[in-house]
Amino acid sequence: MAPDEDIRWLDDEERAAWLNIVRIVVKLPTVLDAQLGRDAGVSYFEYMVLAMLSERRSRTLRASDLARVVNSSATRLSNVVRRLEQRGLLARLPDPDDGRGTLVRLTDAGLDLTISAAPLHVQTVRAAVFDPLEPGDVQALHASLGRILARIDPDSATEPLPIEVEPTHERAQPTA
């Protein structure tokens, strides 16, 4: 038997769906980066770092937990944290519970930026992702993406994120 006889090739519908996923994975970050760069002076990744910290009552996370939450390598996160710290948006602090660890804290300026960026960012997310959907599509999309995520990142389904549900502010809901 030839090696590729065991391969389950994608049928036409699967191939079309796969190519749409690839296009979205490539294009959506570009759309979000452009909007956030124009309106808030940060990249999408930088915004996610700020937004994840804004959802903590303490506005603080261990750097290793923050890296996991934003799906980043320690090196990439360290570089971004350094840049955001230089802009006064974050502060790095020694972890009192672990002398080897570092805490990352969202400053008041970082919270203000996150809150002010949230409305236009959510508007962009809604326009790009949710407005094109029909009623009922969001539930199906959420379920389908959840199953895919559980397959490619099993820890995401079993390991709770170190995020508190209630943000410390009431002016906006920054995560999107």
PDB file of C-alpha atoms in Angstrom:
ATOM      1  CA  MET A   1       0.000   0.000   0.000  1.00  0.00           C
ATOM      2  CA  ALA A   2       1.340   3.445  -0.917  1.00  0.00           C
ATOM      3  CA  PRO A   3       2.026   5.772   2.033  1.00  0.00           C
ATOM      4  CA  ASP A   4      -0.701   8.247   1.124  1.00  0.00           C
ATOM      5  CA  GLU A   5      -3.423   5.599   0.876  1.00  0.00           C
ATOM      6  CA  ASP A   6      -3.886   5.879   4.649  1.00  0.00           C
ATOM      7  CA  ILE A   7      -4.372   9.630   4.484  1.00  0.00           C
ATOM      8  CA  ARG A   8      -7.903  10.948   4.949  1.00  0.00           C
ATOM      9  CA  TRP A   9      -7.759  13.805   2.468  1.00  0.00           C
ATOM     10  CA  LEU A  10     -10.047  16.773   2.951  1.00  0.00           C
ATOM     11  CA  ASP A  11     -13.197  16.712   0.879  1.00  0.00           C
ATOM     12  CA  ASP A  12     -14.227  19.872  -0.992  1.00  0.00           C
ATOM     13  CA  GLU A  13     -16.306  21.266   1.867  1.00  0.00           C
ATOM     14  CA  GLU A  14     -13.610  20.545   4.469  1.00  0.00           C
ATOM     15  CA  ARG A  15     -10.935  22.078   2.232  1.00  0.00           C
ATOM     16  CA  ALA A  16     -13.009  25.231   1.724  1.00  0.00           C
ATOM     17  CA  ALA A  17     -13.645  25.505   5.480  1.00  0.00           C
ATOM     18  CA  TRP A  18      -9.958  24.931   6.230  1.00  0.00           C
ATOM     19  CA  LEU A  19      -8.876  27.631   3.778  1.00  0.00           C
ATOM     20  CA  ASN A  20     -11.354  30.048   5.369  1.00  0.00           C
ATOM     21  CA  ILE A  21      -9.871  29.290   8.800  1.00  0.00           C
ATOM     22  CA  VAL A  22      -6.379  29.959   7.447  1.00  0.00           C
ATOM     23  CA  ARG A  23      -7.493  33.250   5.900  1.00  0.00           C
ATOM     24  CA  ILE A  24      -9.139  34.359   9.150  1.00  0.00           C
ATOM     25  CA  VAL A  25      -6.119  33.352  11.255  1.00  0.00           C
ATOM     26  CA  VAL A  26      -3.922  35.455   8.972  1.00  0.00           C
ATOM     27  CA  LYS A  27      -6.227  38.421   8.310  1.00  0.00           C
ATOM     28  CA  LEU A  28      -8.025  39.004  11.635  1.00  0.00           C
ATOM     29  CA  PRO A  29      -4.885  39.868  13.645  1.00  0.00           C
ATOM     30  CA  THR A  30      -3.931  42.343  10.898  1.00  0.00           C
ATOM     31  CA  VAL A  31      -7.349  44.020  11.137  1.00  0.00           C
ATOM     32  CA  LEU A  32      -7.157  44.179  14.944  1.00  0.00           C
ATOM     33  CA  ASP A  33      -3.543  45.405  14.929  1.00  0.00           C
ATOM     34  CA  ALA A  34      -4.419  48.188  12.474  1.00  0.00           C
ATOM     35  CA  GLN A  35      -7.402  49.385  14.508  1.00  0.00           C
ATOM     36  CA  LEU A  36      -5.614  49.293  17.858  1.00  0.00           C
ATOM     37  CA  GLY A  37      -2.468  50.875  16.438  1.00  0.00           C
ATOM     38  CA  ARG A  38      -4.479  53.705  14.901  1.00  0.00           C
ATOM     39  CA  ASP A  39      -6.838  54.284  17.835  1.00  0.00           C
ATOM     40  CA  ALA A  40      -4.738  53.371  20.884  1.00  0.00           C
ATOM     41  CA  GLY A  41      -1.096  53.176  19.806  1.00  0.00           C
ATOM     42  CA  VAL A  42      -0.744  49.509  20.774  1.00  0.00           C
ATOM     43  CA  SER A  43      -0.677  46.213  18.919  1.00  0.00           C
ATOM     44  CA  TYR A  44      -3.371  43.594  19.398  1.00  0.00           C
ATOM     45  CA  PHE A  45      -0.962  41.496  21.468  1.00  0.00           C
ATOM     46  CA  GLU A  46      -0.073  44.475  23.662  1.00  0.00           C
ATOM     47  CA  TYR A  47      -3.767  45.225  24.126  1.00  0.00           C
ATOM     48  CA  MET A  48      -4.452  41.620  25.170  1.00  0.00           C
ATOM     49  CA  VAL A  49      -1.685  41.847  27.785  1.00  0.00           C
ATOM     50  CA  LEU A  50      -3.239  45.052  29.139  1.00  0.00           C
ATOM     51  CA  ALA A  51      -6.799  43.683  28.940  1.00  0.00           C
ATOM     52  CA  MET A  52      -5.975  40.438  30.756  1.00  0.00           C
ATOM     53  CA  LEU A  53      -4.389  42.403  33.590  1.00  0.00           C
ATOM     54  CA  SER A  54      -7.350  44.796  33.696  1.00  0.00           C
ATOM     55  CA  GLU A  55      -9.647  41.868  34.476  1.00  0.00           C
ATOM     56  CA  ARG A  56      -7.827  41.118  37.724  1.00  0.00           C
ATOM     57  CA  ARG A  57      -8.964  42.937  40.853  1.00  0.00           C
ATOM     58  CA  SER A  58      -5.306  43.436  41.715  1.00  0.00           C
ATOM     59  CA  ARG A  59      -4.439  44.251  38.061  1.00  0.00           C
ATOM     60  CA  THR A  60      -1.477  41.917  38.664  1.00  0.00           C
ATOM     61  CA  LEU A  61      -0.390  38.479  37.458  1.00  0.00           C
ATOM     62  CA  ARG A  62       2.764  36.427  37.698  1.00  0.00           C
ATOM     63  CA  ALA A  63       4.638  36.799  34.417  1.00  0.00           C
ATOM     64  CA  SER A  64       4.433  33.046  33.799  1.00  0.00           C
ATOM     65  CA  ASP A  65       0.637  33.059  34.276  1.00  0.00           C
ATOM     66  CA  LEU A  66       0.272  36.099  32.045  1.00  0.00           C
ATOM     67  CA  ALA A  67       2.315  34.368  29.326  1.00  0.00           C
ATOM     68  CA  ARG A  68      -0.020  31.385  29.507  1.00  0.00           C
ATOM     69  CA  VAL A  69      -3.153  33.544  29.429  1.00  0.00           C
ATOM     70  CA  VAL A  70      -2.035  35.441  26.322  1.00  0.00           C
ATOM     71  CA  ASN A  71      -0.529  32.315  24.730  1.00  0.00           C
ATOM     72  CA  SER A  72       2.982  33.725  24.579  1.00  0.00           C
ATOM     73  CA  SER A  73       6.517  32.561  25.051  1.00  0.00           C
ATOM     74  CA  ALA A  74       8.279  33.991  28.083  1.00  0.00           C
ATOM     75  CA  THR A  75      10.719  35.811  25.795  1.00  0.00           C
ATOM     76  CA  ARG A  76       8.041  37.490  23.695  1.00  0.00           C
ATOM     77  CA  LEU A  77       6.083  38.524  26.770  1.00  0.00           C
ATOM     78  CA  SER A  78       9.210  39.863  28.471  1.00  0.00           C
ATOM     79  CA  ASN A  79       9.967  42.078  25.462  1.00  0.00           C
ATOM     80  CA  VAL A  80       6.399  43.398  25.318  1.00  0.00           C
ATOM     81  CA  VAL A  81       6.259  43.987  29.074  1.00  0.00           C
ATOM     82  CA  ARG A  82       9.538  45.912  28.882  1.00  0.00           C
ATOM     83  CA  ARG A  83       8.166  48.151  26.093  1.00  0.00           C
ATOM     84  CA  LEU A  84       4.876  48.736  27.905  1.00  0.00           C
ATOM     85  CA  GLU A  85       6.747  49.416  31.143  1.00  0.00           C
ATOM     86  CA  GLN A  86       8.860  52.055  29.370  1.00  0.00           C
ATOM     87  CA  ARG A  87       5.603  53.723  28.308  1.00  0.00           C
ATOM     88  CA  GLY A  88       4.336  53.695  31.904  1.00  0.00           C
ATOM     89  CA  LEU A  89       1.524  51.236  31.153  1.00  0.00           C
ATOM     90  CA  LEU A  90       2.886  48.313  33.216  1.00  0.00           C
ATOM     91  CA  ALA A  91       5.206  47.800  36.168  1.00  0.00           C
ATOM     92  CA  ARG A  92       7.328  44.769  36.969  1.00  0.00           C
ATOM     93  CA  LEU A  93       7.638  43.796  40.621  1.00  0.00           C
ATOM     94  CA  PRO A  94       9.428  40.994  42.456  1.00  0.00           C
ATOM     95  CA  ASP A  95       7.094  38.184  43.458  1.00  0.00           C
ATOM     96  CA  PRO A  96       6.999  38.158  47.280  1.00  0.00           C
ATOM     97  CA  ASP A  97       5.965  34.481  47.245  1.00  0.00           C
ATOM     98  CA  ASP A  98       8.742  33.361  44.891  1.00  0.00           C
ATOM     99  CA  GLY A  99      12.009  35.274  44.728  1.00  0.00           C
ATOM    100  CA  ARG A 100      12.659  33.920  41.239  1.00  0.00           C
ATOM    101  CA  GLY A 101       9.331  35.117  39.862  1.00  0.00           C
ATOM    102  CA  THR A 102       8.164  38.450  38.551  1.00  0.00           C
ATOM    103  CA  LEU A 103       4.772  40.058  38.889  1.00  0.00           C
ATOM    104  CA  VAL A 104       3.389  42.265  36.141  1.00  0.00           C
ATOM    105  CA  ARG A 105       1.033  45.033  37.259  1.00  0.00           C
ATOM    106  CA  LEU A 106      -1.180  47.251  35.132  1.00  0.00           C
ATOM    107  CA  THR A 107      -0.630  50.909  36.055  1.00  0.00           C
ATOM    108  CA  ASP A 108      -3.362  53.531  36.205  1.00  0.00           C
ATOM    109  CA  ALA A 109      -2.169  54.814  32.817  1.00  0.00           C
ATOM    110  CA  GLY A 110      -2.385  51.271  31.435  1.00  0.00           C
ATOM    111  CA  LEU A 111      -5.903  50.860  32.778  1.00  0.00           C
ATOM    112  CA  ASP A 112      -6.930  54.211  31.302  1.00  0.00           C
ATOM    113  CA  LEU A 113      -5.557  53.204  27.895  1.00  0.00           C
ATOM    114  CA  THR A 114      -7.309  49.829  28.058  1.00  0.00           C
ATOM    115  CA  ILE A 115     -10.622  51.402  29.003  1.00  0.00           C
ATOM    116  CA  SER A 116     -10.393  54.100  26.340  1.00  0.00           C
ATOM    117  CA  ALA A 117      -9.399  51.568  23.648  1.00  0.00           C
ATOM    118  CA  ALA A 118     -12.143  49.069  24.493  1.00  0.00           C
ATOM    119  CA  PRO A 119     -15.184  50.658  22.770  1.00  0.00           C
ATOM    120  CA  LEU A 120     -13.584  51.020  19.320  1.00  0.00           C
ATOM    121  CA  HIS A 121     -11.888  47.646  19.674  1.00  0.00           C
ATOM    122  CA  VAL A 122     -15.165  45.910  20.516  1.00  0.00           C
ATOM    123  CA  GLN A 123     -16.805  47.746  17.619  1.00  0.00           C
ATOM    124  CA  THR A 124     -14.107  46.356  15.292  1.00  0.00           C
ATOM    125  CA  VAL A 125     -14.482  42.823  16.685  1.00  0.00           C
ATOM    126  CA  ARG A 126     -18.252  43.005  16.329  1.00  0.00           C
ATOM    127  CA  ALA A 127     -18.063  44.318  12.755  1.00  0.00           C
ATOM    128  CA  ALA A 128     -15.452  41.768  11.675  1.00  0.00           C
ATOM    129  CA  VAL A 129     -16.645  38.655  13.494  1.00  0.00           C
ATOM    130  CA  PHE A 130     -20.195  38.824  14.812  1.00  0.00           C
ATOM    131  CA  ASP A 131     -22.158  41.150  12.521  1.00  0.00           C
ATOM    132  CA  PRO A 132     -21.772  38.830   9.492  1.00  0.00           C
ATOM    133  CA  LEU A 133     -23.314  35.910  11.428  1.00  0.00           C
ATOM    134  CA  GLU A 134     -26.939  34.831  11.380  1.00  0.00           C
ATOM    135  CA  PRO A 135     -28.971  34.275  14.567  1.00  0.00           C
ATOM    136  CA  GLY A 136     -27.815  31.043  16.177  1.00  0.00           C
ATOM    137  CA  ASP A 137     -24.414  31.118  14.468  1.00  0.00           C
ATOM    138  CA  VAL A 138     -22.595  32.434  17.538  1.00  0.00           C
ATOM    139  CA  GLN A 139     -23.615  29.447  19.645  1.00  0.00           C
ATOM    140  CA  ALA A 140     -22.571  27.016  16.891  1.00  0.00           C
ATOM    141  CA  LEU A 141     -19.320  28.897  16.296  1.00  0.00           C
ATOM    142  CA  HIS A 142     -18.529  28.914  20.014  1.00  0.00           C
ATOM    143  CA  ALA A 143     -19.194  25.180  20.326  1.00  0.00           C
ATOM    144  CA  SER A 144     -17.186  24.297  17.212  1.00  0.00           C
ATOM    145  CA  LEU A 145     -14.223  26.467  18.129  1.00  0.00           C
ATOM    146  CA  GLY A 146     -14.307  25.081  21.671  1.00  0.00           C
ATOM    147  CA  ARG A 147     -13.997  21.518  20.357  1.00  0.00           C
ATOM    148  CA  ILE A 148     -11.124  22.499  18.052  1.00  0.00           C
ATOM    149  CA  LEU A 149      -9.355  24.339  20.867  1.00  0.00           C
ATOM    150  CA  ALA A 150      -9.756  21.344  23.192  1.00  0.00           C
ATOM    151  CA  ARG A 151      -8.127  19.143  20.524  1.00  0.00           C
ATOM    152  CA  ILE A 152      -5.157  21.412  19.771  1.00  0.00           C
ATOM    153  CA  ASP A 153      -4.693  22.731  23.334  1.00  0.00           C
ATOM    154  CA  PRO A 154      -6.111  20.203  25.811  1.00  0.00           C
ATOM    155  CA  ASP A 155      -4.869  22.257  28.777  1.00  0.00           C
ATOM    156  CA  SER A 156      -7.135  25.130  27.761  1.00  0.00           C
ATOM    157  CA  ALA A 157     -10.171  22.994  28.519  1.00  0.00           C
ATOM    158  CA  THR A 158      -8.947  21.577  31.829  1.00  0.00           C
ATOM    159  CA  GLU A 159      -6.705  24.276  33.259  1.00  0.00           C
ATOM    160  CA  PRO A 160      -8.516  27.364  34.512  1.00  0.00           C
ATOM    161  CA  LEU A 161      -7.076  30.688  33.507  1.00  0.00           C
ATOM    162  CA  PRO A 162      -5.940  32.862  36.401  1.00  0.00           C
ATOM    163  CA  ILE A 163      -8.502  35.531  35.569  1.00  0.00           C
ATOM    164  CA  GLU A 164     -11.128  36.967  37.849  1.00  0.00           C
ATOM    165  CA  VAL A 165     -14.436  37.471  36.108  1.00  0.00           C
ATOM    166  CA  GLU A 166     -15.281  40.854  37.582  1.00  0.00           C
ATOM    167  CA  PRO A 167     -13.139  43.679  36.179  1.00  0.00           C
ATOM    168  CA  THR A 168     -11.947  46.361  38.582  1.00  0.00           C
ATOM    169  CA  HIS A 169     -13.602  49.085  36.545  1.00  0.00           C
ATOM    170  CA  GLU A 170     -17.138  49.776  35.452  1.00  0.00           C
ATOM    171  CA  ARG A 171     -16.528  52.133  32.535  1.00  0.00           C
ATOM    172  CA  ALA A 172     -15.882  49.442  29.928  1.00  0.00           C
ATOM    173  CA  GLN A 173     -15.461  45.753  29.337  1.00  0.00           C
ATOM    174  CA  PRO A 174     -12.014  45.665  27.689  1.00  0.00           C
ATOM    175  CA  THR A 175     -11.599  42.076  26.562  1.00  0.00           C
ATOM    176  CA  ALA A 176     -12.396  41.230  22.984  1.00  0.00           C
TER     177      ALA A 176
END
